[in-house]
CSV table of N, CA, C and O in Angstrom, one decimal:
chain,number,residue,atom,x,y,z
A,95,UNK,N,11.0,-18.9,-25.5
A,95,UNK,CA,10.2,-18.8,-26.7
A,95,UNK,C,9.2,-17.6,-26.6
A,95,UNK,O,9.0,-16.9,-27.6
A,96,UNK,N,8.6,-17.4,-25.4
A,96,UNK,CA,7.7,-16.3,-25.2
A,96,UNK,C,8.4,-15.0,-25.3
A,96,UNK,O,7.9,-14.0,-25.9
A,97,UNK,N,9.6,-14.9,-24.8
A,97,UNK,CA,10.4,-13.7,-24.8
A,97,UNK,C,10.7,-13.3,-26.3
A,97,UNK,O,10.7,-12.1,-26.7
A,98,UNK,N,11.0,-14.3,-27.1
A,98,UNK,CA,11.4,-14.0,-28.5
A,98,UNK,C,10.1,-13.5,-29.2
A,98,UNK,O,10.2,-12.5,-30.0
A,99,UNK,N,9.0,-14.1,-28.9
A,99,UNK,CA,7.7,-13.6,-29.6
A,99,UNK,C,7.5,-12.2,-29.1
A,99,UNK,O,7.1,-11.3,-30.0
A,100,UNK,N,7.7,-11.8,-27.9
A,100,UNK,CA,7.5,-10.5,-27.4
A,100,UNK,C,8.4,-9.5,-28.0
A,100,UNK,O,8.0,-8.4,-28.4
A,101,UNK,N,9.6,-9.9,-28.2
A,101,UNK,CA,10.6,-9.0,-28.9
A,101,UNK,C,10.2,-8.8,-30.3
A,101,UNK,O,10.3,-7.6,-30.8
A,102,UNK,N,9.8,-9.8,-31.0
A,102,UNK,CA,9.4,-9.7,-32.4
A,102,UNK,C,8.2,-8.7,-32.5
A,102,UNK,O,8.1,-7.8,-33.4
A,103,UNK,N,7.2,-8.9,-31.6
A,103,UNK,CA,6.0,-8.0,-31.6
A,103,UNK,C,6.5,-6.5,-31.4
A,103,UNK,O,6.0,-5.6,-32.0
A,104,UNK,N,7.4,-6.3,-30.5
A,104,UNK,CA,7.9,-5.0,-30.1
A,104,UNK,C,8.6,-4.4,-31.4
A,104,UNK,O,8.4,-3.2,-31.7
A,105,UNK,N,9.4,-5.1,-32.0
A,105,UNK,CA,10.2,-4.6,-33.2
A,105,UNK,C,9.2,-4.3,-34.3
A,105,UNK,O,9.3,-3.2,-35.0
A,106,UNK,N,8.3,-5.2,-34.6
A,106,UNK,CA,7.3,-4.9,-35.7
A,106,UNK,C,6.5,-3.7,-35.4
A,106,UNK,O,6.3,-2.8,-36.2
A,107,UNK,N,6.0,-3.5,-34.1
A,107,UNK,CA,5.3,-2.3,-33.7
A,107,UNK,C,6.1,-1.1,-33.9
A,107,UNK,O,5.6,0.0,-34.3
A,108,UNK,N,7.4,-1.2,-33.5
A,108,UNK,CA,8.3,0.0,-33.6
A,108,UNK,C,8.5,0.4,-35.1
A,108,UNK,O,8.4,1.6,-35.4
A,109,UNK,N,8.6,-0.6,-35.9
A,109,UNK,CA,8.9,-0.3,-37.4
A,109,UNK,C,7.6,0.3,-38.0
A,109,UNK,O,7.7,1.2,-38.8
A,110,UNK,N,6.4,-0.1,-37.6
A,110,UNK,CA,5.2,0.5,-38.1
A,110,UNK,C,5.1,2.0,-37.6
A,110,UNK,O,4.7,2.9,-38.4
A,111,UNK,N,5.5,2.3,-36.3
A,111,UNK,CA,5.4,3.6,-35.8
A,111,UNK,C,6.5,4.5,-36.5
A,111,UNK,O,6.4,5.7,-36.7
A,112,UNK,N,7.6,3.9,-36.9
A,112,UNK,CA,8.7,4.6,-37.5
A,112,UNK,C,8.3,5.3,-38.8
A,112,UNK,O,8.7,6.4,-39.1
A,113,UNK,N,7.5,4.6,-39.5
A,113,UNK,CA,6.9,5.2,-40.8
A,113,UNK,C,6.2,6.5,-40.5
A,113,UNK,O,6.3,7.5,-41.2
A,114,UNK,N,5.4,6.5,-39.4
A,114,UNK,CA,4.6,7.6,-39.1
A,114,UNK,C,5.5,8.7,-38.6
A,114,UNK,O,5.4,9.9,-38.9
A,115,UNK,N,6.5,8.4,-37.8
A,115,UNK,CA,7.4,9.4,-37.3
A,115,UNK,C,8.2,10.1,-38.4
A,115,UNK,O,8.5,11.3,-38.3
A,116,UNK,N,8.6,9.4,-39.4
A,116,UNK,CA,9.3,9.9,-40.5
A,116,UNK,C,8.5,10.9,-41.3
A,116,UNK,O,9.1,11.7,-42.0
A,117,UNK,N,7.2,10.9,-41.2
A,117,UNK,CA,6.4,11.9,-41.9
A,117,UNK,C,6.3,13.2,-41.3
A,117,UNK,O,5.9,14.2,-41.9
A,118,UNK,N,6.8,13.3,-40.0
A,118,UNK,CA,6.7,14.5,-39.3
A,118,UNK,C,7.6,15.6,-39.8
A,118,UNK,O,8.6,15.4,-40.5
A,119,UNK,N,7.2,16.8,-39.5
A,119,UNK,CA,8.0,18.0,-39.9
A,119,UNK,C,8.6,18.6,-38.6
A,119,UNK,O,8.1,18.5,-37.5
A,120,UNK,N,9.7,19.3,-38.8
A,120,UNK,CA,10.4,20.0,-37.7
A,120,UNK,C,9.5,21.2,-37.2
A,120,UNK,O,8.8,21.8,-38.0
A,121,UNK,N,9.5,21.4,-35.9
A,121,UNK,CA,8.7,22.4,-35.3
A,121,UNK,C,9.6,23.6,-34.8
A,121,UNK,O,10.7,23.3,-34.4
A,122,UNK,N,9.1,24.8,-35.0
A,122,UNK,CA,9.8,25.9,-34.5
A,122,UNK,C,9.3,26.2,-33.0
A,122,UNK,O,8.3,26.8,-32.9
A,123,UNK,N,10.0,25.7,-32.1
A,123,UNK,CA,9.6,25.9,-30.7
A,123,UNK,C,10.1,27.1,-30.0
A,123,UNK,O,10.0,27.3,-28.8
A,124,UNK,N,10.8,28.0,-30.8
A,124,UNK,CA,11.3,29.2,-30.2
A,124,UNK,C,10.4,30.4,-30.4
A,124,UNK,O,10.7,31.5,-30.0
A,125,UNK,N,9.3,30.2,-31.1
A,125,UNK,CA,8.3,31.3,-31.3
A,125,UNK,C,7.4,31.4,-30.1
A,125,UNK,O,7.2,30.5,-29.3
A,126,UNK,N,6.9,32.6,-29.8
A,126,UNK,CA,5.9,32.8,-28.8
A,126,UNK,C,6.4,32.4,-27.4
A,126,UNK,O,5.7,31.6,-26.7
A,127,UNK,N,7.6,32.8,-27.0
A,127,UNK,CA,8.2,32.4,-25.8
A,127,UNK,C,7.3,32.6,-24.6
A,127,UNK,O,7.2,31.8,-23.7
A,128,UNK,N,6.7,33.8,-24.5
A,128,UNK,CA,5.9,34.2,-23.3
A,128,UNK,C,4.8,33.2,-23.1
A,128,UNK,O,4.5,32.7,-22.0
A,129,UNK,N,4.1,32.8,-24.2
A,129,UNK,CA,2.9,31.9,-24.1
A,129,UNK,C,3.4,30.5,-23.7
A,129,UNK,O,2.8,29.8,-22.9
A,130,UNK,N,4.5,30.1,-24.3
A,130,UNK,CA,5.1,28.8,-24.0
A,130,UNK,C,5.5,28.7,-22.5
A,130,UNK,O,5.3,27.7,-21.9
A,131,UNK,N,6.1,29.7,-22.0
A,131,UNK,CA,6.6,29.7,-20.6
A,131,UNK,C,5.3,29.7,-19.7
A,131,UNK,O,5.3,29.0,-18.7
A,132,UNK,N,4.3,30.5,-20.0
A,132,UNK,CA,3.1,30.5,-19.2
A,132,UNK,C,2.4,29.1,-19.2
A,132,UNK,O,2.0,28.6,-18.2
A,133,UNK,N,2.4,28.5,-20.4
A,133,UNK,CA,1.8,27.1,-20.5
A,133,UNK,C,2.6,26.1,-19.6
A,133,UNK,O,2.1,25.2,-19.0
A,134,UNK,N,4.0,26.3,-19.7
A,134,UNK,CA,4.8,25.4,-18.9
A,134,UNK,C,4.5,25.5,-17.4
A,134,UNK,O,4.4,24.5,-16.7
A,135,UNK,N,4.4,26.8,-16.9
A,135,UNK,CA,4.1,27.0,-15.5
A,135,UNK,C,2.8,26.4,-15.1
A,135,UNK,O,2.6,25.7,-14.1
A,136,UNK,N,1.8,26.6,-16.0
A,136,UNK,CA,0.4,26.0,-15.7
A,136,UNK,C,0.4,24.5,-15.7
A,136,UNK,O,-0.1,23.9,-14.8
A,137,UNK,N,1.1,23.9,-16.7
A,137,UNK,CA,1.0,22.5,-16.9
A,137,UNK,C,2.0,21.7,-16.0
A,137,UNK,O,1.7,20.6,-15.5
A,138,UNK,N,3.2,22.2,-15.8
A,138,UNK,CA,4.2,21.5,-15.0
A,138,UNK,C,4.1,21.8,-13.6
A,138,UNK,O,4.0,20.9,-12.7
A,139,UNK,N,4.0,23.1,-13.2
A,139,UNK,CA,4.1,23.5,-11.8
A,139,UNK,C,2.7,23.3,-11.2
A,139,UNK,O,2.6,22.9,-10.1
A,140,UNK,N,1.6,23.8,-11.9
A,140,UNK,CA,0.3,23.8,-11.3
A,140,UNK,C,-0.5,22.5,-11.6
A,140,UNK,O,-1.6,22.4,-11.2
A,141,UNK,N,0.0,21.7,-12.5
A,141,UNK,CA,-0.6,20.4,-12.9
A,141,UNK,C,-2.1,20.7,-13.4
A,141,UNK,O,-3.0,19.9,-13.1
A,142,UNK,N,-2.3,21.7,-14.3
A,142,UNK,CA,-3.6,22.0,-14.8
A,142,UNK,C,-4.3,20.9,-15.6
A,142,UNK,O,-5.5,20.6,-15.4
A,143,UNK,N,-3.5,20.2,-16.4
A,143,UNK,CA,-4.1,19.1,-17.2
A,143,UNK,C,-4.5,17.9,-16.3
A,143,UNK,O,-5.5,17.3,-16.5
A,144,UNK,N,-3.8,17.7,-15.2
A,144,UNK,CA,-4.1,16.6,-14.3
A,144,UNK,C,-5.3,16.9,-13.5
A,144,UNK,O,-6.2,16.0,-13.3
A,145,UNK,N,-5.5,18.1,-13.1
A,145,UNK,CA,-6.6,18.5,-12.2
A,145,UNK,C,-7.9,18.8,-12.9
A,145,UNK,O,-8.9,19.1,-12.3
A,146,UNK,N,-7.9,18.6,-14.3
A,146,UNK,CA,-9.2,18.7,-15.0
A,146,UNK,C,-10.2,17.7,-14.6
A,146,UNK,O,-11.4,17.9,-14.6
A,147,UNK,N,-9.7,16.5,-14.2
A,147,UNK,CA,-10.5,15.4,-13.7
A,147,UNK,C,-10.5,15.4,-12.2
A,147,UNK,O,-9.4,15.2,-11.6
A,148,UNK,N,-11.6,15.5,-11.6
A,148,UNK,CA,-11.6,15.7,-10.1
A,148,UNK,C,-10.9,14.6,-9.3
A,148,UNK,O,-10.0,14.8,-8.6
A,149,UNK,N,-11.5,13.4,-9.4
A,149,UNK,CA,-10.9,12.3,-8.5
A,149,UNK,C,-9.5,11.9,-8.8
A,149,UNK,O,-8.6,11.9,-8.0
A,150,UNK,N,-9.2,11.6,-10.1
A,150,UNK,CA,-7.8,11.3,-10.4
A,150,UNK,C,-6.9,12.4,-10.1
A,150,UNK,O,-5.8,12.2,-9.6
A,151,UNK,N,-7.3,13.7,-10.4
A,151,UNK,CA,-6.5,14.8,-10.1
A,151,UNK,C,-6.2,15.0,-8.6
A,151,UNK,O,-5.1,15.3,-8.2
A,152,UNK,N,-7.3,14.8,-7.8
A,152,UNK,CA,-7.2,14.9,-6.4
A,152,UNK,C,-6.2,13.9,-5.8
A,152,UNK,O,-5.3,14.2,-5.0
A,153,UNK,N,-6.3,12.6,-6.2
A,153,UNK,CA,-5.4,11.6,-5.7
A,153,UNK,C,-4.0,11.8,-6.2
A,153,UNK,O,-3.0,11.5,-5.5
A,154,UNK,N,-3.8,12.3,-7.4
A,154,UNK,CA,-2.5,12.6,-7.9
A,154,UNK,C,-1.9,13.7,-7.1
A,154,UNK,O,-0.7,13.6,-6.7
A,155,UNK,N,-2.6,14.7,-6.8
A,155,UNK,CA,-2.1,15.8,-6.0
A,155,UNK,C,-1.7,15.4,-4.6
A,155,UNK,O,-0.7,15.8,-4.0
A,156,UNK,N,-2.6,14.5,-4.0
A,156,UNK,CA,-2.3,14.0,-2.7
A,156,UNK,C,-1.0,13.2,-2.7
A,156,UNK,O,-0.2,13.3,-1.7
A,157,UNK,N,-0.8,12.3,-3.7
A,157,UNK,CA,0.4,11.5,-3.7
A,157,UNK,C,1.6,12.4,-3.9
A,157,UNK,O,2.7,12.1,-3.4
A,158,UNK,N,1.5,13.4,-4.8
A,158,UNK,CA,2.6,14.3,-5.0
A,158,UNK,C,2.9,15.1,-3.7
A,158,UNK,O,4.1,15.3,-3.3
A,159,UNK,N,1.9,15.5,-3.0
A,159,UNK,CA,2.1,16.2,-1.7
A,159,UNK,C,2.8,15.3,-0.7
A,159,UNK,O,3.7,15.7,0.0
A,160,UNK,N,2.4,14.1,-0.6
A,160,UNK,CA,3.0,13.1,0.3
A,160,UNK,C,4.5,12.9,-0.1
A,160,UNK,O,5.3,12.9,0.8
A,161,UNK,N,4.8,12.8,-1.4
A,161,UNK,CA,6.2,12.7,-1.8
A,161,UNK,C,7.0,14.0,-1.3
A,161,UNK,O,8.1,13.8,-0.9
A,162,UNK,N,6.3,15.1,-1.4
A,162,UNK,CA,7.0,16.4,-1.0
A,162,UNK,C,7.3,16.4,0.5
A,162,UNK,O,8.3,16.8,0.9
A,163,UNK,N,6.3,15.9,1.3
A,163,UNK,CA,6.5,15.9,2.7
A,163,UNK,C,7.6,14.9,3.1
A,163,UNK,O,8.4,15.1,3.9
A,164,UNK,N,7.6,13.7,2.4
A,164,UNK,CA,8.6,12.7,2.7
A,164,UNK,C,10.0,13.2,2.2
A,164,UNK,O,11.0,12.9,2.8
A,165,UNK,N,10.0,14.0,1.2
A,165,UNK,CA,11.2,14.5,0.6
A,165,UNK,C,11.8,15.6,1.5
A,165,UNK,O,13.0,15.9,1.3
A,166,UNK,N,11.1,16.1,2.5
A,166,UNK,CA,11.6,17.1,3.4
A,166,UNK,C,12.8,16.6,4.2
A,166,UNK,O,13.7,17.3,4.6
A,167,UNK,N,12.8,15.3,4.4
A,167,UNK,CA,13.9,14.7,5.2
A,167,UNK,C,14.8,13.9,4.2
A,167,UNK,O,15.1,12.7,4.4
A,168,UNK,N,15.2,14.6,3.2
A,168,UNK,CA,16.0,14.0,2.2
A,168,UNK,C,17.4,13.5,2.6
A,168,UNK,O,17.9,12.4,2.2
A,169,UNK,N,18.0,14.2,3.6
A,169,UNK,CA,19.3,13.7,4.1
A,169,UNK,C,19.2,12.3,4.7
A,169,UNK,O,20.1,11.5,4.5
A,170,UNK,N,18.1,12.1,5.4
A,170,UNK,CA,18.0,10.8,6.1
A,170,UNK,C,17.8,9.7,5.0
A,170,UNK,O,18.3,8.6,5.2
A,171,UNK,N,17.0,10.0,4.0
A,171,UNK,CA,16.8,9.0,3.0
A,171,UNK,C,18.0,8.7,2.1
A,171,UNK,O,18.1,7.6,1.5
A,172,UNK,N,18.9,9.6,2.1
A,172,UNK,CA,20.1,9.4,1.3
A,172,UNK,C,21.2,8.7,2.1
A,172,UNK,O,22.2,8.3,1.5
A,173,UNK,N,21.1,8.6,3.4
A,173,UNK,CA,22.1,8.0,4.2
A,173,UNK,C,22.1,6.5,3.9
A,173,UNK,O,21.1,5.8,3.9
A,174,UNK,N,23.3,5.9,3.7
A,174,UNK,CA,23.4,4.5,3.5
A,174,UNK,C,23.0,3.7,4.7
A,174,UNK,O,23.3,4.1,5.8
A,175,UNK,N,22.2,2.6,4.4
A,175,UNK,CA,21.7,1.8,5.6
A,175,UNK,C,22.1,0.4,5.3
A,175,UNK,O,22.3,-0.1,4.2
A,176,UNK,N,22.4,-0.4,6.4
A,176,UNK,CA,22.7,-1.8,6.2
A,176,UNK,C,21.4,-2.6,6.1
A,176,UNK,O,20.3,-2.1,6.5
A,177,UNK,N,21.5,-3.8,5.8
A,177,UNK,CA,20.3,-4.7,5.6
A,177,UNK,C,19.6,-4.9,6.9
A,177,UNK,O,18.3,-5.0,6.9
A,178,UNK,N,20.3,-4.9,8.0
A,178,UNK,CA,19.6,-5.1,9.3
A,178,UNK,C,18.6,-3.9,9.6
A,178,UNK,O,17.5,-4.1,10.1
A,179,UNK,N,19.0,-2.7,9.3
A,179,UNK,CA,18.1,-1.5,9.5
A,179,UNK,C,16.9,-1.6,8.6
A,179,UNK,O,15.8,-1.3,9.0
A,180,UNK,N,17.1,-2.0,7.3
A,180,UNK,CA,16.0,-2.1,6.4
A,180,UNK,C,15.0,-3.1,6.8
A,180,UNK,O,13.8,-2.9,6.8
A,181,UNK,N,15.5,-4.3,7.3
A,181,UNK,CA,14.6,-5.4,7.7
A,181,UNK,C,13.9,-5.0,9.0
A,181,UNK,O,12.7,-5.3,9.2
A,182,UNK,N,14.6,-4.2,9.9
A,182,UNK,CA,14.0,-3.8,11.1
A,182,UNK,C,12.8,-2.8,10.9
A,182,UNK,O,11.8,-2.8,11.5
A,183,UNK,N,13.0,-1.9,9.9
A,183,UNK,CA,12.0,-1.0,9.5
A,183,UNK,C,10.7,-1.7,8.9
A,183,UNK,O,9.6,-1.2,9.1
A,184,UNK,N,10.9,-2.8,8.3
A,184,UNK,CA,9.8,-3.5,7.6
A,184,UNK,C,9.0,-4.3,8.6
A,184,UNK,O,7.9,-4.7,8.3
A,185,UNK,N,9.6,-4.6,9.8
A,185,UNK,CA,8.9,-5.5,10.7
A,185,UNK,C,8.0,-4.8,11.6
A,185,UNK,O,7.9,-3.7,12.0
């Protein structure tokens, strides 16, 4: 019963947002390529929007750095392991 109520709320909310989405106009995203590429490098690669806030930005950067360090050994992480190895690592 609770799942049905959640689905109904989801559908009603989506239908309300759909009216707003239909009002939108198409954007020309091919103009000003140099500026758009510069913004992409700043925001995606350098995470400028995230680092505007000191503490959340710092912790986000540290977690991304940690993922990068762990990702250095990608071959090992992609190797299939059996359940005994997984359980042994957790103990």
